[in-house]
Amino acid sequence: MKKTLILGMILFVTLTAFAVHKFYISIYQINYVAPKKRVEITTRIFIDDLNKALQLKYTKTTHIGEPTETPEDVAFMNQYLAEHFTIKINGTKKPFVFVSKELENNVVIGYYKINDIAKVTSLDIKNTSLMDMFSDQQNVIQTTCNGKKQSLLLTNENTSGVLK
């Protein structure tokens, strides 16, 4: 009996010590490509988190990253990002254009662009993506403009920031 109790306690401590904690994080890379006069945006979002957020927003099950994915699912993804991720360049809000996407393990990588940007002096970024779904969501913004690297950490308490 004593051995069973001790073994049970060791098993409990071992299992709870290695319990998986779910992280809610997405990464957005923004690069200004001066020779092309273009801002390029790369998003990295966990597929399951994105599908949950799209279902909550549009009350429709989506299948991003699954064999049953439809063009409508991709349209919902892009519409969702356009509503939750906004960027002002030099004080003017700029819409971004979807280029393509790919999958890497359980992450969807989206590629977007903003054309006709002669110069970047400031980036005003607001990102509430997935925050309606997860209160502890973190969106990491990494930028490279004019050879200068900067980053922001956006959370429910701080959904926007300006980089100069």
Coordinates of N, CA and C in Angstrom, one line a residue:
M1 N 0.8 -1.2 0.0 CA 0.0 0.0 0.0 C 0.9 1.3 0.0
K2 N 1.9 1.2 0.9 CA 2.8 2.4 0.9 C 3.5 2.6 -0.4
K3 N 4.0 1.5 -1.0 CA 4.7 1.5 -2.3 C 3.8 2.1 -3.4
T4 N 2.5 1.7 -3.4 CA 1.6 2.2 -4.3 C 1.3 3.7 -4.2
L5 N 1.2 4.2 -3.0 CA 1.0 5.6 -2.7 C 2.3 6.4 -3.1
I6 N 3.5 5.9 -2.8 CA 4.7 6.6 -3.2 C 4.8 6.6 -4.7
L7 N 4.6 5.5 -5.3 CA 4.6 5.4 -6.8 C 3.6 6.3 -7.5
G8 N 2.4 6.4 -6.9 CA 1.4 7.3 -7.4 C 1.8 8.7 -7.3
M9 N 2.4 9.1 -6.2 CA 2.9 10.5 -6.0 C 4.0 10.8 -7.0
I10 N 4.9 9.9 -7.2 CA 6.0 10.1 -8.1 C 5.4 10.3 -9.6
L11 N 4.5 9.4 -9.9 CA 3.9 9.5 -11.2 C 3.1 10.8 -11.4
F12 N 2.4 11.3 -10.4 CA 1.7 12.5 -10.5 C 2.6 13.7 -10.7
V13 N 3.7 13.8 -9.9 CA 4.6 14.9 -10.0 C 5.3 14.9 -11.3
T14 N 5.7 13.7 -11.8 CA 6.3 13.6 -13.1 C 5.4 14.0 -14.2
L15 N 4.2 13.6 -14.2 CA 3.3 14.0 -15.3 C 2.9 15.5 -15.2
T16 N 2.7 16.0 -14.1 CA 2.3 17.4 -14.0 C 3.5 18.3 -14.3
A17 N 4.7 17.9 -14.0 CA 5.9 18.7 -14.2 C 6.2 18.8 -15.7
F18 N 5.7 17.9 -16.5 CA 6.0 18.0 -18.0 C 4.7 18.2 -18.8
A19 N 3.7 18.8 -18.1 CA 2.5 19.1 -18.8 C 2.7 20.1 -19.9
V20 N 2.1 20.0 -21.0 CA 2.2 20.9 -22.1 C 1.5 22.2 -21.9
H21 N 2.1 23.3 -22.0 CA 1.4 24.6 -21.9 C 1.3 25.1 -23.3
K22 N 0.1 25.5 -23.7 CA -0.2 26.0 -25.0 C 0.2 27.4 -25.1
F23 N 1.1 27.8 -26.1 CA 1.5 29.2 -26.3 C 0.6 29.7 -27.5
Y24 N 0.1 30.9 -27.3 CA -0.7 31.6 -28.3 C 0.2 32.7 -28.9
I25 N 0.9 32.4 -30.0 CA 1.8 33.4 -30.5 C 1.8 33.3 -32.1
S26 N 1.9 34.5 -32.7 CA 2.0 34.6 -34.1 C 3.1 35.5 -34.4
I27 N 3.8 35.3 -35.6 CA 4.9 36.2 -35.9 C 4.6 36.9 -37.3
Y28 N 4.9 38.1 -37.3 CA 4.7 39.0 -38.5 C 6.0 39.6 -38.9
Q29 N 6.6 39.3 -40.0 CA 7.8 39.9 -40.5 C 7.5 41.0 -41.6
I30 N 7.9 42.2 -41.4 CA 7.6 43.3 -42.3 C 9.0 43.8 -42.8
N31 N 9.2 43.7 -44.1 CA 10.4 44.2 -44.7 C 10.1 45.3 -45.8
Y32 N 10.9 46.3 -45.8 CA 10.8 47.3 -46.8 C 11.9 47.0 -47.9
V33 N 11.5 46.8 -49.1 CA 12.4 46.5 -50.2 C 12.5 47.7 -51.1
A34 N 13.5 48.6 -50.8 CA 13.6 49.9 -51.5 C 13.7 49.7 -53.0
P35 N 14.5 48.8 -53.5 CA 14.7 48.8 -55.0 C 13.3 48.5 -55.7
K36 N 12.5 47.7 -55.0 CA 11.2 47.4 -55.6 C 10.1 48.3 -55.2
K37 N 10.4 49.3 -54.3 CA 9.4 50.2 -53.7 C 8.2 49.4 -53.2
R38 N 8.5 48.5 -52.3 CA 7.5 47.6 -51.8 C 7.7 47.2 -50.4
V39 N 6.6 47.0 -49.6 CA 6.7 46.5 -48.3 C 6.2 45.0 -48.4
E40 N 7.0 44.1 -47.9 CA 6.6 42.7 -47.9 C 6.3 42.2 -46.5
I41 N 5.2 41.5 -46.4 CA 4.8 41.0 -45.1 C 4.7 39.5 -45.1
T42 N 5.3 38.9 -44.1 CA 5.1 37.4 -44.0 C 4.5 37.2 -42.6
T43 N 3.4 36.4 -42.6 CA 2.7 36.0 -41.4 C 3.0 34.5 -41.1
R44 N 3.1 34.2 -39.8 CA 3.3 32.8 -39.4 C 2.2 32.6 -38.2
I45 N 1.2 31.8 -38.5 CA 0.1 31.6 -37.6 C -0.1 30.1 -37.5
F46 N -0.3 29.7 -36.2 CA -0.7 28.3 -36.0 C -2.0 28.0 -36.7
I47 N -2.0 26.9 -37.5 CA -3.2 26.6 -38.3 C -4.5 26.3 -37.5
D48 N -4.3 25.6 -36.4 CA -5.5 25.3 -35.6 C -6.1 26.5 -34.9
D49 N -5.2 27.4 -34.5 CA -5.7 28.7 -33.8 C -6.4 29.5 -34.9
L50 N -5.8 29.6 -36.1 CA -6.5 30.4 -37.1 C -7.8 29.8 -37.5
N51 N -7.9 28.5 -37.7 CA -9.2 27.9 -38.0 C -10.3 28.2 -36.9
K52 N -9.8 28.1 -35.7 CA -10.8 28.4 -34.5 C -11.2 29.9 -34.6
A53 N -10.3 30.8 -34.9 CA -10.7 32.2 -34.9 C -11.6 32.5 -36.1
L54 N -11.4 31.8 -37.2 CA -12.2 32.0 -38.4 C -13.6 31.4 -38.2
Q55 N -13.7 30.3 -37.5 CA -15.0 29.7 -37.1 C -15.8 30.7 -36.2
L56 N -15.1 31.2 -35.2 CA -15.7 32.2 -34.3 C -16.2 33.4 -35.0
K57 N -15.4 33.9 -35.9 CA -15.8 35.2 -36.6 C -16.9 35.0 -37.7
Y58 N -16.8 33.9 -38.4 CA -17.7 33.7 -39.6 C -18.7 32.6 -39.4
T59 N -18.7 32.0 -38.2 CA -19.6 30.9 -37.9 C -19.7 29.8 -39.0
K60 N -18.5 29.5 -39.5 CA -18.4 28.5 -40.5 C -17.1 27.8 -40.3
T61 N -17.1 26.5 -40.3 CA -15.9 25.7 -40.2 C -15.0 25.9 -41.4
T62 N -13.7 26.3 -41.2 CA -12.8 26.4 -42.2 C -11.7 25.3 -42.1
H63 N -11.0 25.1 -43.2 CA -10.1 24.0 -43.3 C -8.7 24.5 -43.8
I64 N -8.3 25.6 -43.3 CA -6.9 26.1 -43.7 C -5.9 25.1 -43.4
G65 N -5.0 24.7 -44.3 CA -4.0 23.8 -44.1 C -4.4 22.3 -44.1
E66 N -5.6 22.1 -44.5 CA -6.1 20.7 -44.6 C -6.4 20.3 -46.1
P67 N -6.5 19.0 -46.4 CA -6.7 18.7 -47.8 C -8.1 19.2 -48.3
T68 N -9.0 19.5 -47.4 CA -10.4 19.9 -47.8 C -10.5 21.5 -47.8
E69 N -9.3 22.1 -47.7 CA -9.3 23.6 -47.8 C -9.9 24.1 -49.1
T70 N -10.7 25.2 -49.1 CA -11.4 25.7 -50.3 C -10.9 27.1 -50.5
P71 N -11.1 27.7 -51.7 CA -10.7 29.1 -52.0 C -11.5 30.0 -51.0
E72 N -12.7 29.6 -50.6 CA -13.5 30.4 -49.7 C -12.8 30.5 -48.3
D73 N -12.2 29.4 -47.9 CA -11.4 29.4 -46.6 C -10.3 30.4 -46.7
V74 N -9.6 30.4 -47.8 CA -8.4 31.3 -48.0 C -9.0 32.8 -48.0
A75 N -10.1 33.0 -48.6 CA -10.7 34.3 -48.7 C -11.1 34.8 -47.3
F76 N -11.6 33.9 -46.4 CA -12.0 34.2 -45.0 C -10.7 34.5 -44.3
M77 N -9.6 33.8 -44.5 CA -8.3 34.1 -43.8 C -7.9 35.5 -44.2
N78 N -7.9 35.8 -45.4 CA -7.4 37.1 -45.9 C -8.3 38.3 -45.4
Q79 N -9.6 38.0 -45.4 CA -10.6 39.0 -44.9 C -10.3 39.2 -43.4
Y80 N -10.1 38.2 -42.6 CA -9.9 38.2 -41.2 C -8.6 39.0 -40.9
L81 N -7.5 38.7 -41.6 CA -6.3 39.5 -41.4 C -6.4 40.9 -41.8
A82 N -7.2 41.2 -42.8 CA -7.4 42.6 -43.2 C -8.1 43.4 -42.2
E83 N -9.0 42.7 -41.4 CA -9.8 43.4 -40.4 C -9.0 43.5 -39.1
H84 N -8.1 42.6 -38.8 CA -7.4 42.5 -37.5 C -5.9 43.0 -37.6
F85 N -5.4 43.1 -38.8 CA -4.0 43.6 -38.9 C -3.9 44.8 -39.8
T86 N -3.6 45.9 -39.3 CA -3.6 47.1 -40.1 C -2.2 47.8 -40.0
I87 N -1.8 48.4 -41.1 CA -0.5 49.1 -41.1 C -0.7 50.4 -41.8
K88 N -0.1 51.4 -41.1 CA 0.0 52.8 -41.7 C 1.4 53.0 -42.0
I89 N 1.7 53.4 -43.2 CA 3.0 53.7 -43.6 C 3.1 55.2 -43.8
N90 N 4.0 55.9 -43.1 CA 4.1 57.3 -43.1 C 2.8 58.0 -42.8
G91 N 2.0 57.4 -41.9 CA 0.8 58.0 -41.4 C -0.4 57.7 -42.3
T92 N -0.3 57.0 -43.3 CA -1.4 56.6 -44.2 C -1.7 55.1 -44.2
K93 N -2.9 54.8 -43.9 CA -3.3 53.4 -43.9 C -3.2 52.8 -45.3
K94 N -2.5 51.6 -45.3 CA -2.3 51.0 -46.6 C -2.8 49.5 -46.6
P95 N -3.6 49.2 -47.6 CA -4.1 47.8 -47.7 C -3.0 46.9 -48.2
F96 N -3.0 45.7 -47.8 CA -2.0 44.8 -48.3 C -2.7 43.8 -49.2
V97 N -1.9 43.2 -50.2 CA -2.4 42.3 -51.2 C -1.9 40.9 -50.9
F98 N -2.7 39.9 -50.9 CA -2.3 38.5 -50.7 C -1.5 38.0 -51.9
V99 N -0.4 37.4 -51.7 CA 0.5 36.9 -52.7 C 0.3 35.4 -52.8
S100 N 0.6 34.7 -51.7 CA 0.5 33.3 -51.6 C 0.6 32.8 -50.2
K101 N 0.5 31.5 -50.0 CA 0.7 30.9 -48.7 C 1.3 29.5 -48.8
E102 N 1.9 29.1 -47.8 CA 2.4 27.7 -47.7 C 2.3 27.2 -46.3
L103 N 2.5 25.9 -46.2 CA 2.4 25.3 -44.9 C 3.7 24.8 -44.4
E104 N 4.0 24.9 -43.1 CA 5.3 24.4 -42.6 C 4.9 23.8 -41.2
N105 N 4.9 22.5 -41.2 CA 4.4 21.8 -40.0 C 3.0 22.2 -39.7
N106 N 2.7 22.8 -38.5 CA 1.4 23.2 -38.1 C 1.2 24.7 -38.2
V107 N 2.0 25.3 -39.1 CA 1.9 26.8 -39.3 C 1.6 27.1 -40.7
V108 N 0.7 28.1 -40.9 CA 0.4 28.6 -42.2 C 1.3 29.9 -42.3
I109 N 2.0 30.0 -43.4 CA 2.8 31.1 -43.7 C 2.2 31.9 -44.9
G110 N 1.8 33.1 -44.6 CA 1.1 33.9 -45.6 C 2.1 35.0 -46.1
Y111 N 2.0 35.3 -47.4 CA 2.9 36.3 -48.0 C 2.0 37.4 -48.6
Y112 N 2.3 38.6 -48.2 CA 1.5 39.8 -48.6 C 2.4 40.9 -49.0
K113 N 1.9 41.9 -49.8 CA 2.7 43.0 -50.2 C 1.9 44.3 -50.3
I114 N 2.6 45.4 -50.2 CA 2.1 46.7 -50.4 C 3.0 47.4 -51.4
N115 N 2.5 47.7 -52.6 CA 3.3 48.3 -53.7 C 3.3 49.8 -53.6
D116 N 4.2 50.4 -54.4 CA 4.3 51.8 -54.6 C 4.6 52.6 -53.3
I117 N 5.6 52.1 -52.6 CA 6.0 52.8 -51.4 C 7.4 53.3 -51.7
A118 N 7.5 54.6 -51.9 CA 8.8 55.3 -52.3 C 9.8 55.3 -51.1
K119 N 9.2 55.5 -49.9 CA 10.1 55.7 -48.8 C 9.3 55.3 -47.5
V120 N 9.9 54.8 -46.5 CA 9.3 54.5 -45.2 C 10.0 55.3 -44.1
T121 N 9.2 56.2 -43.5 CA 9.7 56.9 -42.3 C 9.1 56.4 -41.0
S122 N 7.9 55.8 -41.1 CA 7.3 55.3 -39.9 C 6.3 54.2 -40.3
L123 N 6.2 53.3 -39.4 CA 5.2 52.2 -39.5 C 4.3 52.2 -38.2
D124 N 3.0 52.4 -38.4 CA 2.1 52.3 -37.3 C 1.3 51.0 -37.5
I125 N 1.5 50.1 -36.6 CA 0.9 48.8 -36.7 C -0.1 48.5 -35.6
K126 N -1.2 48.0 -36.0 CA -2.2 47.5 -35.1 C -2.5 46.0 -35.4
N127 N -2.4 45.2 -34.4 CA -2.7 43.7 -34.7 C -3.5 43.1 -33.5
T128 N -4.7 42.8 -33.8 CA -5.6 42.1 -32.8 C -5.9 40.7 -33.3
S129 N -5.1 40.2 -34.2 CA -5.4 38.8 -34.8 C -5.3 37.8 -33.6
L130 N -6.3 37.0 -33.6 CA -6.5 35.9 -32.7 C -6.8 36.3 -31.2
M131 N -6.8 37.6 -31.0 CA -7.0 38.1 -29.6 C -8.4 37.9 -29.2
D132 N -9.3 37.9 -30.2 CA -10.7 37.6 -29.8 C -11.0 36.2 -29.4
M133 N -10.0 35.3 -29.8 CA -10.1 33.9 -29.5 C -9.3 33.6 -28.2
F134 N -8.2 34.2 -28.0 CA -7.3 33.8 -26.9 C -6.8 35.1 -26.2
S135 N -7.2 35.2 -24.9 CA -6.9 36.4 -24.2 C -5.4 36.6 -24.0
D136 N -4.6 35.5 -24.0 CA -3.1 35.6 -23.8 C -2.4 35.5 -25.2
Q137 N -3.0 35.8 -26.3 CA -2.4 35.8 -27.6 C -1.3 36.9 -27.6
Q138 N -0.2 36.6 -28.2 CA 0.9 37.5 -28.5 C 1.2 37.5 -30.0
N139 N 1.3 38.7 -30.5 CA 1.7 38.9 -31.9 C 3.0 39.6 -32.0
V140 N 4.0 38.9 -32.4 CA 5.3 39.5 -32.5 C 5.5 40.1 -33.9
I141 N 5.9 41.4 -33.9 CA 6.1 42.1 -35.2 C 7.6 42.4 -35.3
Q142 N 8.2 41.9 -36.4 CA 9.6 42.1 -36.6 C 9.7 42.9 -37.9
T143 N 10.5 44.0 -37.9 CA 10.6 44.8 -39.1 C 12.1 45.0 -39.5
T144 N 12.2 45.2 -40.8 CA 13.5 45.6 -41.4 C 13.2 46.7 -42.4
C145 N 13.6 47.9 -42.1 CA 13.3 49.1 -42.9 C 14.6 49.9 -43.0
N146 N 15.0 50.2 -44.2 CA 16.2 51.0 -44.4 C 17.4 50.5 -43.6
G147 N 17.6 49.2 -43.6 CA 18.7 48.5 -42.9 C 18.6 48.5 -41.4
K148 N 17.5 49.0 -40.8 CA 17.3 49.0 -39.4 C 16.2 48.0 -39.0
K149 N 16.6 47.1 -38.0 CA 15.7 46.1 -37.5 C 15.1 46.6 -36.2
Q150 N 13.8 46.4 -36.1 CA 13.0 46.7 -34.9 C 12.0 45.7 -34.7
S151 N 11.4 45.7 -33.4 CA 10.4 44.7 -33.2 C 9.4 45.3 -32.2
L152 N 8.2 44.7 -32.2 CA 7.1 45.0 -31.2 C 6.5 43.7 -30.7
L153 N 6.0 43.7 -29.5 CA 5.3 42.6 -28.9 C 3.9 43.2 -28.6
L154 N 2.9 42.7 -29.4 CA 1.5 43.2 -29.2 C 0.7 42.2 -28.5
T155 N -0.1 42.6 -27.5 CA -0.9 41.8 -26.7 C -2.3 42.4 -26.5
N156 N -3.2 41.8 -25.8 CA -4.5 42.3 -25.6 C -4.4 43.7 -24.8
E157 N -3.4 43.9 -24.0 CA -3.2 45.1 -23.3 C -2.6 46.2 -24.2
N158 N -1.9 45.8 -25.2 CA -1.1 46.7 -26.1 C -1.2 46.2 -27.5
T159 N -2.2 46.7 -28.2 CA -2.5 46.1 -29.6 C -1.9 46.8 -30.7
S160 N -1.2 47.9 -30.4 CA -0.6 48.7 -31.5 C 0.8 49.3 -31.1
G161 N 1.5 49.8 -32.1 CA 2.8 50.4 -31.8 C 3.3 51.1 -33.1
V162 N 4.2 52.1 -32.9 CA 4.7 52.9 -34.0 C 6.3 52.6 -34.0
L163 N 6.8 52.4 -35.2 CA 8.2 52.2 -35.4 C 8.7 53.3 -36.3
K164 N 9.8 54.0 -36.0 CA 10.3 55.0 -36.9 C 11.7 54.7 -37.3

